[in-house]
Amino acid sequence: EIRAIFIKDILLIAVPCTLVGCVLASMAVNRWEQQFVVQVGLPVWVIILTFTLTIAFICLISDIYVRIVAGSNPADSLKSE
C-alpha cells in the first residue's frame, strides 16, 4: 500500500531526528538543573513518552496528508505547477 511506503520513508528520517532531539533535550535539562540546589532529575519514562508521542503525531499527520493527496485529482496539481 502506498501509505505504508510513504510512512516508512518519513519514519526513516523522523526516528533518528527525534532520537537525537530527545538526547539533546535530556542533556540540556540536566545541565540546566545543575544550577539548582535540589535536583530532581528527568525520569526516563518522560523521554520515552515524548519520543513515542512525537513519532505518533508525525505518523498521524503524514497519513492524513497522504490520504488527501492520494484522493485528489492529479490533473489539478499539474494545473498549478
PDB file of N, CA, C and O in Angstrom, chain B, residues numbered from 101:
ATOM      1  N   GLU B 101       0.838  -1.180   0.000  1.00  0.00           N
ATOM      2  CA  GLU B 101       0.000   0.000   0.000  1.00  0.00           C
ATOM      3  C   GLU B 101       0.882   1.242   0.000  1.00  0.00           C
ATOM      4  O   GLU B 101       1.938   1.277   0.632  1.00  0.00           O
ATOM      5  N   ILE B 102       0.438   2.227  -0.701  1.00  0.00           N
ATOM      6  CA  ILE B 102       1.253   3.432  -0.893  1.00  0.00           C
ATOM      7  C   ILE B 102       1.427   4.223   0.400  1.00  0.00           C
ATOM      8  O   ILE B 102       2.465   4.849   0.613  1.00  0.00           O
ATOM      9  N   ARG B 103       0.409   4.195   1.266  1.00  0.00           N
ATOM     10  CA  ARG B 103       0.535   4.915   2.546  1.00  0.00           C
ATOM     11  C   ARG B 103       1.663   4.335   3.384  1.00  0.00           C
ATOM     12  O   ARG B 103       2.419   5.079   4.009  1.00  0.00           O
ATOM     13  N   ALA B 104       1.781   3.026   3.399  1.00  0.00           N
ATOM     14  CA  ALA B 104       2.834   2.384   4.187  1.00  0.00           C
ATOM     15  C   ALA B 104       4.216   2.752   3.663  1.00  0.00           C
ATOM     16  O   ALA B 104       5.152   2.921   4.445  1.00  0.00           O
ATOM     17  N   ILE B 105       4.350   2.874   2.362  1.00  0.00           N
ATOM     18  CA  ILE B 105       5.638   3.247   1.774  1.00  0.00           C
ATOM     19  C   ILE B 105       6.004   4.673   2.180  1.00  0.00           C
ATOM     20  O   ILE B 105       7.145   4.940   2.558  1.00  0.00           O
ATOM     21  N   PHE B 106       5.038   5.587   2.103  1.00  0.00           N
ATOM     22  CA  PHE B 106       5.306   6.969   2.498  1.00  0.00           C
ATOM     23  C   PHE B 106       5.643   7.069   3.982  1.00  0.00           C
ATOM     24  O   PHE B 106       6.587   7.762   4.361  1.00  0.00           O
ATOM     25  N   ILE B 107       4.881   6.386   4.810  1.00  0.00           N
ATOM     26  CA  ILE B 107       5.119   6.435   6.255  1.00  0.00           C
ATOM     27  C   ILE B 107       6.494   5.858   6.585  1.00  0.00           C
ATOM     28  O   ILE B 107       7.212   6.397   7.427  1.00  0.00           O
ATOM     29  N   LYS B 108       6.858   4.760   5.920  1.00  0.00           N
ATOM     30  CA  LYS B 108       8.171   4.158   6.171  1.00  0.00           C
ATOM     31  C   LYS B 108       9.292   5.119   5.797  1.00  0.00           C
ATOM     32  O   LYS B 108      10.273   5.247   6.529  1.00  0.00           O
ATOM     33  N   ASP B 109       9.149   5.792   4.664  1.00  0.00           N
ATOM     34  CA  ASP B 109      10.166   6.749   4.241  1.00  0.00           C
ATOM     35  C   ASP B 109      10.264   7.935   5.198  1.00  0.00           C
ATOM     36  O   ASP B 109      11.357   8.422   5.487  1.00  0.00           O
ATOM     37  N   ILE B 110       9.134   8.387   5.676  1.00  0.00           N
ATOM     38  CA  ILE B 110       9.134   9.504   6.621  1.00  0.00           C
ATOM     39  C   ILE B 110       9.742   9.079   7.950  1.00  0.00           C
ATOM     40  O   ILE B 110      10.482   9.843   8.570  1.00  0.00           O
ATOM     41  N   LEU B 111       9.433   7.865   8.387  1.00  0.00           N
ATOM     42  CA  LEU B 111       9.980   7.389   9.656  1.00  0.00           C
ATOM     43  C   LEU B 111      11.489   7.157   9.593  1.00  0.00           C
ATOM     44  O   LEU B 111      12.171   7.236  10.615  1.00  0.00           O
ATOM     45  N   LEU B 112      12.007   6.874   8.416  1.00  0.00           N
ATOM     46  CA  LEU B 112      13.459   6.712   8.286  1.00  0.00           C
ATOM     47  C   LEU B 112      14.191   8.015   8.616  1.00  0.00           C
ATOM     48  O   LEU B 112      15.346   7.991   9.041  1.00  0.00           O
ATOM     49  N   ILE B 113      13.535   9.121   8.424  1.00  0.00           N
ATOM     50  CA  ILE B 113      14.117  10.415   8.774  1.00  0.00           C
ATOM     51  C   ILE B 113      13.676  10.847  10.173  1.00  0.00           C
ATOM     52  O   ILE B 113      14.480  11.368  10.946  1.00  0.00           O
ATOM     53  N   ALA B 114      12.416  10.635  10.494  1.00  0.00           N
ATOM     54  CA  ALA B 114      11.854  11.157  11.736  1.00  0.00           C
ATOM     55  C   ALA B 114      12.396  10.461  12.988  1.00  0.00           C
ATOM     56  O   ALA B 114      12.640  11.123  13.997  1.00  0.00           O
ATOM     57  N   VAL B 115      12.584   9.157  12.941  1.00  0.00           N
ATOM     58  CA  VAL B 115      13.022   8.435  14.137  1.00  0.00           C
ATOM     59  C   VAL B 115      14.421   8.857  14.576  1.00  0.00           C
ATOM     60  O   VAL B 115      14.600   9.195  15.746  1.00  0.00           O
ATOM     61  N   PRO B 116      15.426   8.854  13.689  1.00  0.00           N
ATOM     62  CA  PRO B 116      16.746   9.304  14.152  1.00  0.00           C
ATOM     63  C   PRO B 116      16.757  10.767  14.608  1.00  0.00           C
ATOM     64  O   PRO B 116      17.417  11.108  15.589  1.00  0.00           O
ATOM     65  N   CYS B 117      16.029  11.626  13.897  1.00  0.00           N
ATOM     66  CA  CYS B 117      15.990  13.039  14.279  1.00  0.00           C
ATOM     67  C   CYS B 117      15.335  13.223  15.639  1.00  0.00           C
ATOM     68  O   CYS B 117      15.817  14.007  16.455  1.00  0.00           O
ATOM     69  N   THR B 118      14.260  12.522  15.889  1.00  0.00           N
ATOM     70  CA  THR B 118      13.577  12.619  17.171  1.00  0.00           C
ATOM     71  C   THR B 118      14.434  12.041  18.283  1.00  0.00           C
ATOM     72  O   THR B 118      14.452  12.566  19.396  1.00  0.00           O
ATOM     73  N   LEU B 119      15.143  10.960  17.986  1.00  0.00           N
ATOM     74  CA  LEU B 119      16.042  10.364  18.970  1.00  0.00           C
ATOM     75  C   LEU B 119      17.149  11.333  19.356  1.00  0.00           C
ATOM     76  O   LEU B 119      17.450  11.490  20.539  1.00  0.00           O
ATOM     77  N   VAL B 120      17.749  11.976  18.380  1.00  0.00           N
ATOM     78  CA  VAL B 120      18.799  12.959  18.659  1.00  0.00           C
ATOM     79  C   VAL B 120      18.218  14.130  19.447  1.00  0.00           C
ATOM     80  O   VAL B 120      18.852  14.624  20.379  1.00  0.00           O
ATOM     81  N   GLY B 121      17.024  14.573  19.082  1.00  0.00           N
ATOM     82  CA  GLY B 121      16.376  15.662  19.800  1.00  0.00           C
ATOM     83  C   GLY B 121      16.101  15.322  21.255  1.00  0.00           C
ATOM     84  O   GLY B 121      16.287  16.159  22.139  1.00  0.00           O
ATOM     85  N   CYS B 122      15.663  14.107  21.504  1.00  0.00           N
ATOM     86  CA  CYS B 122      15.402  13.678  22.888  1.00  0.00           C
ATOM     87  C   CYS B 122      16.687  13.628  23.705  1.00  0.00           C
ATOM     88  O   CYS B 122      16.701  14.030  24.868  1.00  0.00           O
ATOM     89  N   VAL B 123      17.756  13.140  23.108  1.00  0.00           N
ATOM     90  CA  VAL B 123      19.041  13.069  23.811  1.00  0.00           C
ATOM     91  C   VAL B 123      19.554  14.478  24.112  1.00  0.00           C
ATOM     92  O   VAL B 123      20.000  14.748  25.227  1.00  0.00           O
ATOM     93  N   LEU B 124      19.494  15.371  23.132  1.00  0.00           N
ATOM     94  CA  LEU B 124      19.954  16.742  23.349  1.00  0.00           C
ATOM     95  C   LEU B 124      19.092  17.472  24.375  1.00  0.00           C
ATOM     96  O   LEU B 124      19.611  18.234  25.191  1.00  0.00           O
ATOM     97  N   ALA B 125      17.791  17.246  24.340  1.00  0.00           N
ATOM     98  CA  ALA B 125      16.906  17.864  25.333  1.00  0.00           C
ATOM     99  C   ALA B 125      17.211  17.344  26.731  1.00  0.00           C
ATOM    100  O   ALA B 125      17.194  18.109  27.696  1.00  0.00           O
ATOM    101  N   SER B 126      17.486  16.061  26.844  1.00  0.00           N
ATOM    102  CA  SER B 126      17.834  15.479  28.137  1.00  0.00           C
ATOM    103  C   SER B 126      19.134  16.079  28.669  1.00  0.00           C
ATOM    104  O   SER B 126      19.241  16.395  29.854  1.00  0.00           O
ATOM    105  N   MET B 127      20.107  16.232  27.798  1.00  0.00           N
ATOM    106  CA  MET B 127      21.374  16.834  28.210  1.00  0.00           C
ATOM    107  C   MET B 127      21.173  18.292  28.637  1.00  0.00           C
ATOM    108  O   MET B 127      21.756  18.736  29.626  1.00  0.00           O
ATOM    109  N   ALA B 128      20.355  19.028  27.896  1.00  0.00           N
ATOM    110  CA  ALA B 128      20.096  20.428  28.235  1.00  0.00           C
ATOM    111  C   ALA B 128      19.382  20.558  29.573  1.00  0.00           C
ATOM    112  O   ALA B 128      19.704  21.445  30.364  1.00  0.00           O
ATOM    113  N   VAL B 129      18.416  19.681  29.834  1.00  0.00           N
ATOM    114  CA  VAL B 129      17.684  19.723  31.102  1.00  0.00           C
ATOM    115  C   VAL B 129      18.620  19.380  32.256  1.00  0.00           C
ATOM    116  O   VAL B 129      18.564  20.014  33.310  1.00  0.00           O
ATOM    117  N   ASN B 130      19.474  18.390  32.065  1.00  0.00           N
ATOM    118  CA  ASN B 130      20.414  18.022  33.130  1.00  0.00           C
ATOM    119  C   ASN B 130      21.388  19.155  33.422  1.00  0.00           C
ATOM    120  O   ASN B 130      21.696  19.430  34.581  1.00  0.00           O
ATOM    121  N   ARG B 131      21.874  19.812  32.372  1.00  0.00           N
ATOM    122  CA  ARG B 131      22.792  20.938  32.576  1.00  0.00           C
ATOM    123  C   ARG B 131      22.080  22.102  33.261  1.00  0.00           C
ATOM    124  O   ARG B 131      22.642  22.737  34.153  1.00  0.00           O
ATOM    125  N   TRP B 132      20.854  22.379  32.851  1.00  0.00           N
ATOM    126  CA  TRP B 132      20.084  23.464  33.459  1.00  0.00           C
ATOM    127  C   TRP B 132      19.784  23.163  34.922  1.00  0.00           C
ATOM    128  O   TRP B 132      19.810  24.056  35.769  1.00  0.00           O
ATOM    129  N   GLU B 133      19.501  21.900  35.206  1.00  0.00           N
ATOM    130  CA  GLU B 133      19.135  21.501  36.559  1.00  0.00           C
ATOM    131  C   GLU B 133      20.314  21.589  37.530  1.00  0.00           C
ATOM    132  O   GLU B 133      20.107  21.694  38.739  1.00  0.00           O
ATOM    133  N   GLN B 134      21.530  21.549  37.023  1.00  0.00           N
ATOM    134  CA  GLN B 134      22.709  21.626  37.881  1.00  0.00           C
ATOM    135  C   GLN B 134      22.839  22.988  38.571  1.00  0.00           C
ATOM    136  O   GLN B 134      23.608  23.121  39.523  1.00  0.00           O
ATOM    137  N   GLN B 135      22.112  23.982  38.112  1.00  0.00           N
ATOM    138  CA  GLN B 135      22.163  25.314  38.711  1.00  0.00           C
ATOM    139  C   GLN B 135      21.417  25.378  40.039  1.00  0.00           C
ATOM    140  O   GLN B 135      21.597  26.324  40.806  1.00  0.00           O
ATOM    141  N   PHE B 136      20.596  24.397  40.309  1.00  0.00           N
ATOM    142  CA  PHE B 136      19.758  24.427  41.500  1.00  0.00           C
ATOM    143  C   PHE B 136      20.340  23.552  42.601  1.00  0.00           C
ATOM    144  O   PHE B 136      21.070  22.596  42.341  1.00  0.00           O
ATOM    145  N   VAL B 137      20.001  23.902  43.830  1.00  0.00           N
ATOM    146  CA  VAL B 137      20.499  23.146  44.981  1.00  0.00           C
ATOM    147  C   VAL B 137      19.837  21.771  45.034  1.00  0.00           C
ATOM    148  O   VAL B 137      20.514  20.757  45.202  1.00  0.00           O
ATOM    149  N   VAL B 138      18.522  21.742  44.892  1.00  0.00           N
ATOM    150  CA  VAL B 138      17.780  20.484  44.902  1.00  0.00           C
ATOM    151  C   VAL B 138      17.582  20.048  43.452  1.00  0.00           C
ATOM    152  O   VAL B 138      16.999  20.771  42.643  1.00  0.00           O
ATOM    153  N   GLN B 139      18.077  18.857  43.143  1.00  0.00           N
ATOM    154  CA  GLN B 139      17.968  18.334  41.780  1.00  0.00           C
ATOM    155  C   GLN B 139      17.064  17.114  41.778  1.00  0.00           C
ATOM    156  O   GLN B 139      17.291  16.146  42.504  1.00  0.00           O
ATOM    157  N   VAL B 140      16.055  17.182  40.962  1.00  0.00           N
ATOM    158  CA  VAL B 140      15.063  16.106  40.904  1.00  0.00           C
ATOM    159  C   VAL B 140      15.455  15.061  39.875  1.00  0.00           C
ATOM    160  O   VAL B 140      15.275  13.866  40.111  1.00  0.00           O
ATOM    161  N   GLY B 141      15.978  15.482  38.755  1.00  0.00           N
ATOM    162  CA  GLY B 141      16.319  14.546  37.683  1.00  0.00           C
ATOM    163  C   GLY B 141      15.157  14.371  36.727  1.00  0.00           C
ATOM    164  O   GLY B 141      13.995  14.548  37.095  1.00  0.00           O
ATOM    165  N   LEU B 142      15.483  14.026  35.516  1.00  0.00           N
ATOM    166  CA  LEU B 142      14.464  13.799  34.489  1.00  0.00           C
ATOM    167  C   LEU B 142      14.257  12.294  34.350  1.00  0.00           C
ATOM    168  O   LEU B 142      15.178  11.583  33.947  1.00  0.00           O
ATOM    169  N   PRO B 143      13.067  11.798  34.674  1.00  0.00           N
ATOM    170  CA  PRO B 143      12.830  10.357  34.554  1.00  0.00           C
ATOM    171  C   PRO B 143      12.909   9.893  33.097  1.00  0.00           C
ATOM    172  O   PRO B 143      12.561  10.634  32.178  1.00  0.00           O
ATOM    173  N   VAL B 144      13.361   8.690  32.907  1.00  0.00           N
ATOM    174  CA  VAL B 144      13.498   8.132  31.563  1.00  0.00           C
ATOM    175  C   VAL B 144      12.138   7.972  30.898  1.00  0.00           C
ATOM    176  O   VAL B 144      12.033   8.091  29.677  1.00  0.00           O
ATOM    177  N   TRP B 145      11.104   7.706  31.673  1.00  0.00           N
ATOM    178  CA  TRP B 145       9.784   7.496  31.076  1.00  0.00           C
ATOM    179  C   TRP B 145       9.278   8.763  30.397  1.00  0.00           C
ATOM    180  O   TRP B 145       8.501   8.687  29.446  1.00  0.00           O
ATOM    181  N   VAL B 146       9.711   9.924  30.874  1.00  0.00           N
ATOM    182  CA  VAL B 146       9.291  11.177  30.237  1.00  0.00           C
ATOM    183  C   VAL B 146       9.897  11.279  28.839  1.00  0.00           C
ATOM    184  O   VAL B 146       9.225  11.695  27.895  1.00  0.00           O
ATOM    185  N   ILE B 147      11.148  10.903  28.713  1.00  0.00           N
ATOM    186  CA  ILE B 147      11.819  10.942  27.412  1.00  0.00           C
ATOM    187  C   ILE B 147      11.192   9.922  26.464  1.00  0.00           C
ATOM    188  O   ILE B 147      10.953  10.226  25.295  1.00  0.00           O
ATOM    189  N   ILE B 148      10.928   8.728  26.955  1.00  0.00           N
ATOM    190  CA  ILE B 148      10.325   7.685  26.119  1.00  0.00           C
ATOM    191  C   ILE B 148       8.914   8.095  25.690  1.00  0.00           C
ATOM    192  O   ILE B 148       8.532   7.895  24.537  1.00  0.00           O
ATOM    193  N   LEU B 149       8.149   8.663  26.608  1.00  0.00           N
ATOM    194  CA  LEU B 149       6.796   9.118  26.276  1.00  0.00           C
ATOM    195  C   LEU B 149       6.835  10.232  25.239  1.00  0.00           C
ATOM    196  O   LEU B 149       6.034  10.242  24.305  1.00  0.00           O
ATOM    197  N   THR B 150       7.762  11.165  25.400  1.00  0.00           N
ATOM    198  CA  THR B 150       7.894  12.259  24.440  1.00  0.00           C
ATOM    199  C   THR B 150       8.264  11.727  23.061  1.00  0.00           C
ATOM    200  O   THR B 150       7.700  12.157  22.054  1.00  0.00           O
ATOM    201  N   PHE B 151       9.200  10.800  23.014  1.00  0.00           N
ATOM    202  CA  PHE B 151       9.610  10.189  21.748  1.00  0.00           C
ATOM    203  C   PHE B 151       8.427   9.487  21.085  1.00  0.00           C
ATOM    204  O   PHE B 151       8.187   9.662  19.890  1.00  0.00           O
ATOM    205  N   THR B 152       7.695   8.700  21.855  1.00  0.00           N
ATOM    206  CA  THR B 152       6.570   7.936  21.323  1.00  0.00           C
ATOM    207  C   THR B 152       5.458   8.850  20.811  1.00  0.00           C
ATOM    208  O   THR B 152       4.907   8.621  19.735  1.00  0.00           O
ATOM    209  N   LEU B 153       5.135   9.874  21.575  1.00  0.00           N
ATOM    210  CA  LEU B 153       4.078  10.797  21.149  1.00  0.00           C
ATOM    211  C   LEU B 153       4.484  11.600  19.919  1.00  0.00           C
ATOM    212  O   LEU B 153       3.654  11.879  19.053  1.00  0.00           O
ATOM    213  N   THR B 154       5.749  11.967  19.841  1.00  0.00           N
ATOM    214  CA  THR B 154       6.225  12.713  18.676  1.00  0.00           C
ATOM    215  C   THR B 154       6.145  11.862  17.417  1.00  0.00           C
ATOM    216  O   THR B 154       5.684  12.333  16.378  1.00  0.00           O
ATOM    217  N   ILE B 155       6.588  10.619  17.503  1.00  0.00           N
ATOM    218  CA  ILE B 155       6.537   9.721  16.341  1.00  0.00           C
ATOM    219  C   ILE B 155       5.086   9.431  15.960  1.00  0.00           C
ATOM    220  O   ILE B 155       4.758   9.378  14.775  1.00  0.00           O
ATOM    221  N   ALA B 156       4.220   9.245  16.949  1.00  0.00           N
ATOM    222  CA  ALA B 156       2.801   9.003  16.652  1.00  0.00           C
ATOM    223  C   ALA B 156       2.171  10.212  15.973  1.00  0.00           C
ATOM    224  O   ALA B 156       1.379  10.057  15.043  1.00  0.00           O
ATOM    225  N   PHE B 157       2.514  11.409  16.426  1.00  0.00           N
ATOM    226  CA  PHE B 157       1.988  12.626  15.815  1.00  0.00           C
ATOM    227  C   PHE B 157       2.484  12.772  14.378  1.00  0.00           C
ATOM    228  O   PHE B 157       1.713  13.145  13.494  1.00  0.00           O
ATOM    229  N   ILE B 158       3.750  12.483  14.140  1.00  0.00           N
ATOM    230  CA  ILE B 158       4.307  12.549  12.786  1.00  0.00           C
ATOM    231  C   ILE B 158       3.591  11.555  11.874  1.00  0.00           C
ATOM    232  O   ILE B 158       3.243  11.888  10.741  1.00  0.00           O
ATOM    233  N   CYS B 159       3.370  10.340  12.367  1.00  0.00           N
ATOM    234  CA  CYS B 159       2.662   9.325  11.566  1.00  0.00           C
ATOM    235  C   CYS B 159       1.231   9.751  11.267  1.00  0.00           C
ATOM    236  O   CYS B 159       0.751   9.571  10.147  1.00  0.00           O
ATOM    237  N   LEU B 160       0.552  10.310  12.249  1.00  0.00           N
ATOM    238  CA  LEU B 160      -0.826  10.729  12.065  1.00  0.00           C
ATOM    239  C   LEU B 160      -0.938  11.842  11.023  1.00  0.00           C
ATOM    240  O   LEU B 160      -1.756  11.761  10.107  1.00  0.00           O
ATOM    241  N   ILE B 161      -0.123  12.867  11.166  1.00  0.00           N
ATOM    242  CA  ILE B 161      -0.184  13.995  10.233  1.00  0.00           C
ATOM    243  C   ILE B 161       0.233  13.552   8.832  1.00  0.00           C
ATOM    244  O   ILE B 161      -0.383  13.961   7.848  1.00  0.00           O
ATOM    245  N   SER B 162       1.265  12.727   8.732  1.00  0.00           N
ATOM    246  CA  SER B 162       1.709  12.233   7.427  1.00  0.00           C
ATOM    247  C   SER B 162       0.627  11.394   6.767  1.00  0.00           C
ATOM    248  O   SER B 162       0.399  11.510   5.563  1.00  0.00           O
ATOM    249  N   ASP B 163      -0.037  10.557   7.538  1.00  0.00           N
ATOM    250  CA  ASP B 163      -1.093   9.716   6.985  1.00  0.00           C
ATOM    251  C   ASP B 163      -2.265  10.565   6.493  1.00  0.00           C
ATOM    252  O   ASP B 163      -2.859  10.270   5.456  1.00  0.00           O
ATOM    253  N   ILE B 164      -2.590  11.607   7.233  1.00  0.00           N
ATOM    254  CA  ILE B 164      -3.679  12.494   6.799  1.00  0.00           C
ATOM    255  C   ILE B 164      -3.335  13.143   5.468  1.00  0.00           C
ATOM    256  O   ILE B 164      -4.167  13.178   4.561  1.00  0.00           O
ATOM    257  N   TYR B 165      -2.111  13.658   5.342  1.00  0.00           N
ATOM    258  CA  TYR B 165      -1.729  14.321   4.096  1.00  0.00           C
ATOM    259  C   TYR B 165      -1.593  13.338   2.938  1.00  0.00           C
ATOM    260  O   TYR B 165      -1.906  13.685   1.798  1.00  0.00           O
ATOM    261  N   VAL B 166      -1.136  12.130   3.208  1.00  0.00           N
ATOM    262  CA  VAL B 166      -1.051  11.125   2.144  1.00  0.00           C
ATOM    263  C   VAL B 166      -2.447  10.775   1.652  1.00  0.00           C
ATOM    264  O   VAL B 166      -2.656  10.626   0.448  1.00  0.00           O
ATOM    265  N   ARG B 167      -3.408  10.641   2.567  1.00  0.00           N
ATOM    266  CA  ARG B 167      -4.790  10.354   2.147  1.00  0.00           C
ATOM    267  C   ARG B 167      -5.368  11.486   1.315  1.00  0.00           C
ATOM    268  O   ARG B 167      -6.067  11.243   0.332  1.00  0.00           O
ATOM    269  N   ILE B 168      -5.076  12.735   1.709  1.00  0.00           N
ATOM    270  CA  ILE B 168      -5.586  13.885   0.955  1.00  0.00           C
ATOM    271  C   ILE B 168      -5.000  13.899  -0.451  1.00  0.00           C
ATOM    272  O   ILE B 168      -5.725  14.089  -1.428  1.00  0.00           O
ATOM    273  N   VAL B 169      -3.702  13.700  -0.552  1.00  0.00           N
ATOM    274  CA  VAL B 169      -3.044  13.740  -1.858  1.00  0.00           C
ATOM    275  C   VAL B 169      -3.463  12.542  -2.705  1.00  0.00           C
ATOM    276  O   VAL B 169      -3.673  12.683  -3.910  1.00  0.00           O
ATOM    277  N   ALA B 170      -3.585  11.373  -2.094  1.00  0.00           N
ATOM    278  CA  ALA B 170      -3.975  10.188  -2.856  1.00  0.00           C
ATOM    279  C   ALA B 170      -5.401  10.299  -3.379  1.00  0.00           C
ATOM    280  O   ALA B 170      -5.724   9.733  -4.423  1.00  0.00           O
ATOM    281  N   GLY B 171      -6.251  11.020  -2.666  1.00  0.00           N
ATOM    282  CA  GLY B 171      -7.629  11.151  -3.095  1.00  0.00           C
ATOM    283  C   GLY B 171      -7.875  12.303  -4.049  1.00  0.00           C
ATOM    284  O   GLY B 171      -8.975  12.440  -4.584  1.00  0.00           O
ATOM    285  N   SER B 172      -6.869  13.131  -4.270  1.00  0.00           N
ATOM    286  CA  SER B 172      -7.072  14.285  -5.149  1.00  0.00           C
ATOM    287  C   SER B 172      -6.842  13.904  -6.611  1.00  0.00           C
ATOM    288  O   SER B 172      -6.263  12.864  -6.923  1.00  0.00           O
ATOM    289  N   ASN B 173      -7.305  14.761  -7.471  1.00  0.00           N
ATOM    290  CA  ASN B 173      -7.178  14.549  -8.905  1.00  0.00           C
ATOM    291  C   ASN B 173      -5.776  14.992  -9.348  1.00  0.00           C
ATOM    292  O   ASN B 173      -5.398  16.134  -9.091  1.00  0.00           O
ATOM    293  N   PRO B 174      -5.001  14.132 -10.000  1.00  0.00           N
ATOM    294  CA  PRO B 174      -3.645  14.513 -10.419  1.00  0.00           C
ATOM    295  C   PRO B 174      -3.630  15.677 -11.405  1.00  0.00           C
ATOM    296  O   PRO B 174      -2.667  16.442 -11.444  1.00  0.00           O
ATOM    297  N   ALA B 175      -4.673  15.812 -12.190  1.00  0.00           N
ATOM    298  CA  ALA B 175      -4.719  16.912 -13.164  1.00  0.00           C
ATOM    299  C   ALA B 175      -4.777  18.263 -12.462  1.00  0.00           C
ATOM    300  O   ALA B 175      -4.259  19.249 -12.985  1.00  0.00           O
ATOM    301  N   ASP B 176      -5.400  18.324 -11.286  1.00  0.00           N
ATOM    302  CA  ASP B 176      -5.485  19.586 -10.557  1.00  0.00           C
ATOM    303  C   ASP B 176      -4.099  20.047 -10.089  1.00  0.00           C
ATOM    304  O   ASP B 176      -3.792  21.238 -10.142  1.00  0.00           O
ATOM    305  N   SER B 177      -3.280  19.126  -9.642  1.00  0.00           N
ATOM    306  CA  SER B 177      -1.953  19.522  -9.192  1.00  0.00           C
ATOM    307  C   SER B 177      -1.047  19.891 -10.363  1.00  0.00           C
ATOM    308  O   SER B 177      -0.147  20.716 -10.209  1.00  0.00           O
ATOM    309  N   LEU B 178      -1.272  19.292 -11.531  1.00  0.00           N
ATOM    310  CA  LEU B 178      -0.485  19.643 -12.700  1.00  0.00           C
ATOM    311  C   LEU B 178      -0.843  21.036 -13.217  1.00  0.00           C
ATOM    312  O   LEU B 178       0.004  21.731 -13.776  1.00  0.00           O
ATOM    313  N   LYS B 179      -2.092  21.438 -13.029  1.00  0.00           N
ATOM    314  CA  LYS B 179      -2.505  22.775 -13.457  1.00  0.00           C
ATOM    315  C   LYS B 179      -1.803  23.860 -12.651  1.00  0.00           C
ATOM    316  O   LYS B 179      -1.448  24.909 -13.189  1.00  0.00           O
ATOM    317  N   SER B 180      -1.604  23.607 -11.363  1.00  0.00           N
ATOM    318  CA  SER B 180      -0.993  24.619 -10.509  1.00  0.00           C
ATOM    319  C   SER B 180       0.531  24.674 -10.680  1.00  0.00           C
ATOM    320  O   SER B 180       1.158  25.644 -10.254  1.00  0.00           O
ATOM    321  N   GLU B 181       1.124  23.671 -11.283  1.00  0.00           N
ATOM    322  CA  GLU B 181       2.571  23.672 -11.461  1.00  0.00           C
ATOM    323  C   GLU B 181       2.887  24.217 -12.760  1.00  0.00           C
ATOM    324  O   GLU B 181       4.060  24.312 -13.121  1.00  0.00           O
TER     325      GLU B 181
END
